PDB file of C-alpha atoms in Angstrom:
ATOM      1  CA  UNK A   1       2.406 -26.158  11.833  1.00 73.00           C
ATOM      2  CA  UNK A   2       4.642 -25.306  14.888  1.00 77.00           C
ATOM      3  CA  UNK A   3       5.848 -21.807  14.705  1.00 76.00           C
ATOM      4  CA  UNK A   4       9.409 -20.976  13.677  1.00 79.00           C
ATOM      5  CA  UNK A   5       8.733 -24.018  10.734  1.00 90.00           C
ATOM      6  CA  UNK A   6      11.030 -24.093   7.828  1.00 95.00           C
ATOM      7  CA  UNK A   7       8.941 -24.124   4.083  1.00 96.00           C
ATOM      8  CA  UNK A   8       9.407 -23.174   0.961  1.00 98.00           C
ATOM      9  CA  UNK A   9       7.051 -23.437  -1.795  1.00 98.00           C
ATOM     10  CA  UNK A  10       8.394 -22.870  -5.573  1.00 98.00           C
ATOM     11  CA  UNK A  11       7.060 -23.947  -8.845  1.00 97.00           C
ATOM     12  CA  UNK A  12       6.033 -22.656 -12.163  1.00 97.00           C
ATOM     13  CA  UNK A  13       3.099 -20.020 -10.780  1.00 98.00           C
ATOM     14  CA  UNK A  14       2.205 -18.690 -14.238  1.00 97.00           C
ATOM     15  CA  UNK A  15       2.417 -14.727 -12.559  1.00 98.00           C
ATOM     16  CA  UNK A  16       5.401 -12.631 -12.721  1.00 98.00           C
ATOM     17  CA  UNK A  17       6.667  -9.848 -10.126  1.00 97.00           C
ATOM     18  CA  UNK A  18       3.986  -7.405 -10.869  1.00 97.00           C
ATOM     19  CA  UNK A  19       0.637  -9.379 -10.642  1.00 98.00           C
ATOM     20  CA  UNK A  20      -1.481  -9.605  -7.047  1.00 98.00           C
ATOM     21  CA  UNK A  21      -1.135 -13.021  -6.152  1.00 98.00           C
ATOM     22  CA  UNK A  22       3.221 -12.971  -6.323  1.00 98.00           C
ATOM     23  CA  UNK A  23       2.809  -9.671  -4.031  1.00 98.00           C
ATOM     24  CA  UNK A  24       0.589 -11.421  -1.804  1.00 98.00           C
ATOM     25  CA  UNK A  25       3.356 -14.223  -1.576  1.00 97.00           C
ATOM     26  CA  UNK A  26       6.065 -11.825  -0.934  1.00 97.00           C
ATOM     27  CA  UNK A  27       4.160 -10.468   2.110  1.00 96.00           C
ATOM     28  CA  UNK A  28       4.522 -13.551   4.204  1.00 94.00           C
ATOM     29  CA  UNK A  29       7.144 -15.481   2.417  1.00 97.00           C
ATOM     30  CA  UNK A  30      11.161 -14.441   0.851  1.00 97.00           C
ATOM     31  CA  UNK A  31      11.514 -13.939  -2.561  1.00 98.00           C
ATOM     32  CA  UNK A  32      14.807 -16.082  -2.484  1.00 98.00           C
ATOM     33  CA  UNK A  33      15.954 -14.062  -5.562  1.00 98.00           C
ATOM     34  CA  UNK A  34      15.385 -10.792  -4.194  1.00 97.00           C
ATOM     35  CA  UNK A  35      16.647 -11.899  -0.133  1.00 97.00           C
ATOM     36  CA  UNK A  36      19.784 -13.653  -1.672  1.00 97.00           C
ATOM     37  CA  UNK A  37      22.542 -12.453   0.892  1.00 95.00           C
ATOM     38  CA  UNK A  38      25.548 -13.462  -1.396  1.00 91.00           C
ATOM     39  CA  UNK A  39      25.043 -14.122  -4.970  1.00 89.00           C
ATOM     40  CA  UNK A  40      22.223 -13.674  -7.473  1.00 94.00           C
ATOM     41  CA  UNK A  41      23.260 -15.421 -10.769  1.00 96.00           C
ATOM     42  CA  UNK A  42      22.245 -15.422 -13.997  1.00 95.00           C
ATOM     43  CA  UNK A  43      18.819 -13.608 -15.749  1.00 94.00           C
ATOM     44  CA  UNK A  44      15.959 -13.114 -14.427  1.00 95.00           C
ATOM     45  CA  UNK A  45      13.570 -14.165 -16.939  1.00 97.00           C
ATOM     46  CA  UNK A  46      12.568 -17.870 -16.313  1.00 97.00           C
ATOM     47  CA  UNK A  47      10.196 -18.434 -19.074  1.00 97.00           C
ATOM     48  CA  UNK A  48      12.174 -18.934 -22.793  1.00 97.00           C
ATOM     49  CA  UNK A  49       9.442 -20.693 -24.405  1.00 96.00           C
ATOM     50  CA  UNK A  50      12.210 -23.411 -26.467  1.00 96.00           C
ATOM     51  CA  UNK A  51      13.210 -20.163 -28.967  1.00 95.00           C
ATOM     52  CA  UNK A  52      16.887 -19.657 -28.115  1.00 94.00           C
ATOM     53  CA  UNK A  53      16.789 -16.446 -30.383  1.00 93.00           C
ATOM     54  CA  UNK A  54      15.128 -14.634 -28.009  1.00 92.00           C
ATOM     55  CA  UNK A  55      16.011 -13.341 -24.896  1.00 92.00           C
ATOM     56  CA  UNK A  56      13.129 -14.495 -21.817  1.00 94.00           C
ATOM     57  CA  UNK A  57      12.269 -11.455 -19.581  1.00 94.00           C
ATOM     58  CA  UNK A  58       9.026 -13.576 -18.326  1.00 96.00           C
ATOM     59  CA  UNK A  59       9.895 -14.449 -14.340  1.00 98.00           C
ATOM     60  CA  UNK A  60       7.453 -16.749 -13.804  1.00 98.00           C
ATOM     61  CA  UNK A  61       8.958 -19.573 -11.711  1.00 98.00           C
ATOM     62  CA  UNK A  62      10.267 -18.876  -7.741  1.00 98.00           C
ATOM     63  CA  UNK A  63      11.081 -20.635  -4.778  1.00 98.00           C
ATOM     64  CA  UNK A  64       9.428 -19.015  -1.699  1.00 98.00           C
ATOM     65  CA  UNK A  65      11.101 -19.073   1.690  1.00 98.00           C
ATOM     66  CA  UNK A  66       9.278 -19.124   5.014  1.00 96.00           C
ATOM     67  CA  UNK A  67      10.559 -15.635   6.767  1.00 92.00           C
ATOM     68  CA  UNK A  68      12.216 -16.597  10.221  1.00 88.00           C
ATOM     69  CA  UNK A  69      13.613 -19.966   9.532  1.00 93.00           C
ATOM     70  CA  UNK A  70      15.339 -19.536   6.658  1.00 96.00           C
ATOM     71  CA  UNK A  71      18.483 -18.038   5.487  1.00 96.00           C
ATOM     72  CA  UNK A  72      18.916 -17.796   1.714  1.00 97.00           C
ATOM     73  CA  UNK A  73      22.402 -17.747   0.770  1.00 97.00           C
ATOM     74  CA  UNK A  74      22.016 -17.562  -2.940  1.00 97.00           C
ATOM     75  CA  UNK A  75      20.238 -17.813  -6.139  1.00 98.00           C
ATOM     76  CA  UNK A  76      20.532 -18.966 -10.028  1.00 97.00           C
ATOM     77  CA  UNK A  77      19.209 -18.962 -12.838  1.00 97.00           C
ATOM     78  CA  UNK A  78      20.522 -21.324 -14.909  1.00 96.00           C
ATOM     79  CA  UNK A  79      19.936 -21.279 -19.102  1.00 95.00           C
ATOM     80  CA  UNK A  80      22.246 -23.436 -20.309  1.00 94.00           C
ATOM     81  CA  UNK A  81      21.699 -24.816 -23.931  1.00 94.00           C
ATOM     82  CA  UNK A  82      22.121 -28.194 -24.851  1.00 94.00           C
ATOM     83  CA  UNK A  83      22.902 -29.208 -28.567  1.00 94.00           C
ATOM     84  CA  UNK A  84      21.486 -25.655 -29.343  1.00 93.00           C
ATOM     85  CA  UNK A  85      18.162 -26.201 -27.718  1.00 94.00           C
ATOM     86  CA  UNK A  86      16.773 -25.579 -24.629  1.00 95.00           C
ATOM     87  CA  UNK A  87      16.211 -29.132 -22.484  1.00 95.00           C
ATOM     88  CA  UNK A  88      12.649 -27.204 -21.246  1.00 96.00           C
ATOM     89  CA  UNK A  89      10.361 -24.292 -21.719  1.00 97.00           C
ATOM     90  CA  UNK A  90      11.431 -23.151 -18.225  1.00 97.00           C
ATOM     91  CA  UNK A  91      14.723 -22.385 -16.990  1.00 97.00           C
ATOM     92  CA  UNK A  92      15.798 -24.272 -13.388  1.00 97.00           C
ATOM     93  CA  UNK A  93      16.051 -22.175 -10.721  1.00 98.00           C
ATOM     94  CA  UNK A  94      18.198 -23.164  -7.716  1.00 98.00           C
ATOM     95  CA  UNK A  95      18.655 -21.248  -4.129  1.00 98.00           C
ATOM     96  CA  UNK A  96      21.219 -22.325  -1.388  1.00 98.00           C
ATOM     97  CA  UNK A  97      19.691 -21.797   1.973  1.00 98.00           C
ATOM     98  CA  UNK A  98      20.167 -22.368   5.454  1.00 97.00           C
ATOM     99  CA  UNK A  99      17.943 -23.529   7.971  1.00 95.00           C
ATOM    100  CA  UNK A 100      18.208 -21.013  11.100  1.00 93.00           C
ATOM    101  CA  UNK A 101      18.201 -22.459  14.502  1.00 82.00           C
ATOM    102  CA  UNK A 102      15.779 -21.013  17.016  1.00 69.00           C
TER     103      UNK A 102
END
């Protein structure tokens, strides 16, 4: 890949924060929730396993930003229920970024 690429990667990775291999990540890549620039919205857990009752404190799902080629504006969380219920075991996650010129 030609340096100065824009990537992301995101995706249910089954690891929160804490563990090795989302610290690893965070070495090379942007945490989009953690470099948001503007807003941060919503909780952080991501996981809420369909039980409305109970609040999710499981981050498990990210989007990953490549370091230099991407600005990341800002991030949500969003855990909207529908009819009562949750629509899926995970909560979307959505970041507004910009692609830098170089």
């Amino acid at each position: 890949m030609p340096p100065n690429t824009p990537y992301f990667l995101m995706g249910d990775l089954n690891a929160i924060p804490e563990t090795p291999e989302i610290k690893l990540l965070s070495q090379s890549m942007n945490d989009t929730r953690i470099h948001s620039e503007v807003t941060v919205f919503g909780q952080s857990g991501t996981f809420n396993g369909f039980n409305p009752s109970v609040a999710p404190t499981r981050r498990i799902d990210y989007i990953f930003a490549s370091r230099d080629s991407i600005r990341v504006i800002s991030y949500a969380t969003f855990s909207d229920l529908v009819d009562q219920r949750f629509p899926s075991d995970h909560f979307p996650v959505v970041a507004r970024c910009e692609l830098l010129k170089k």
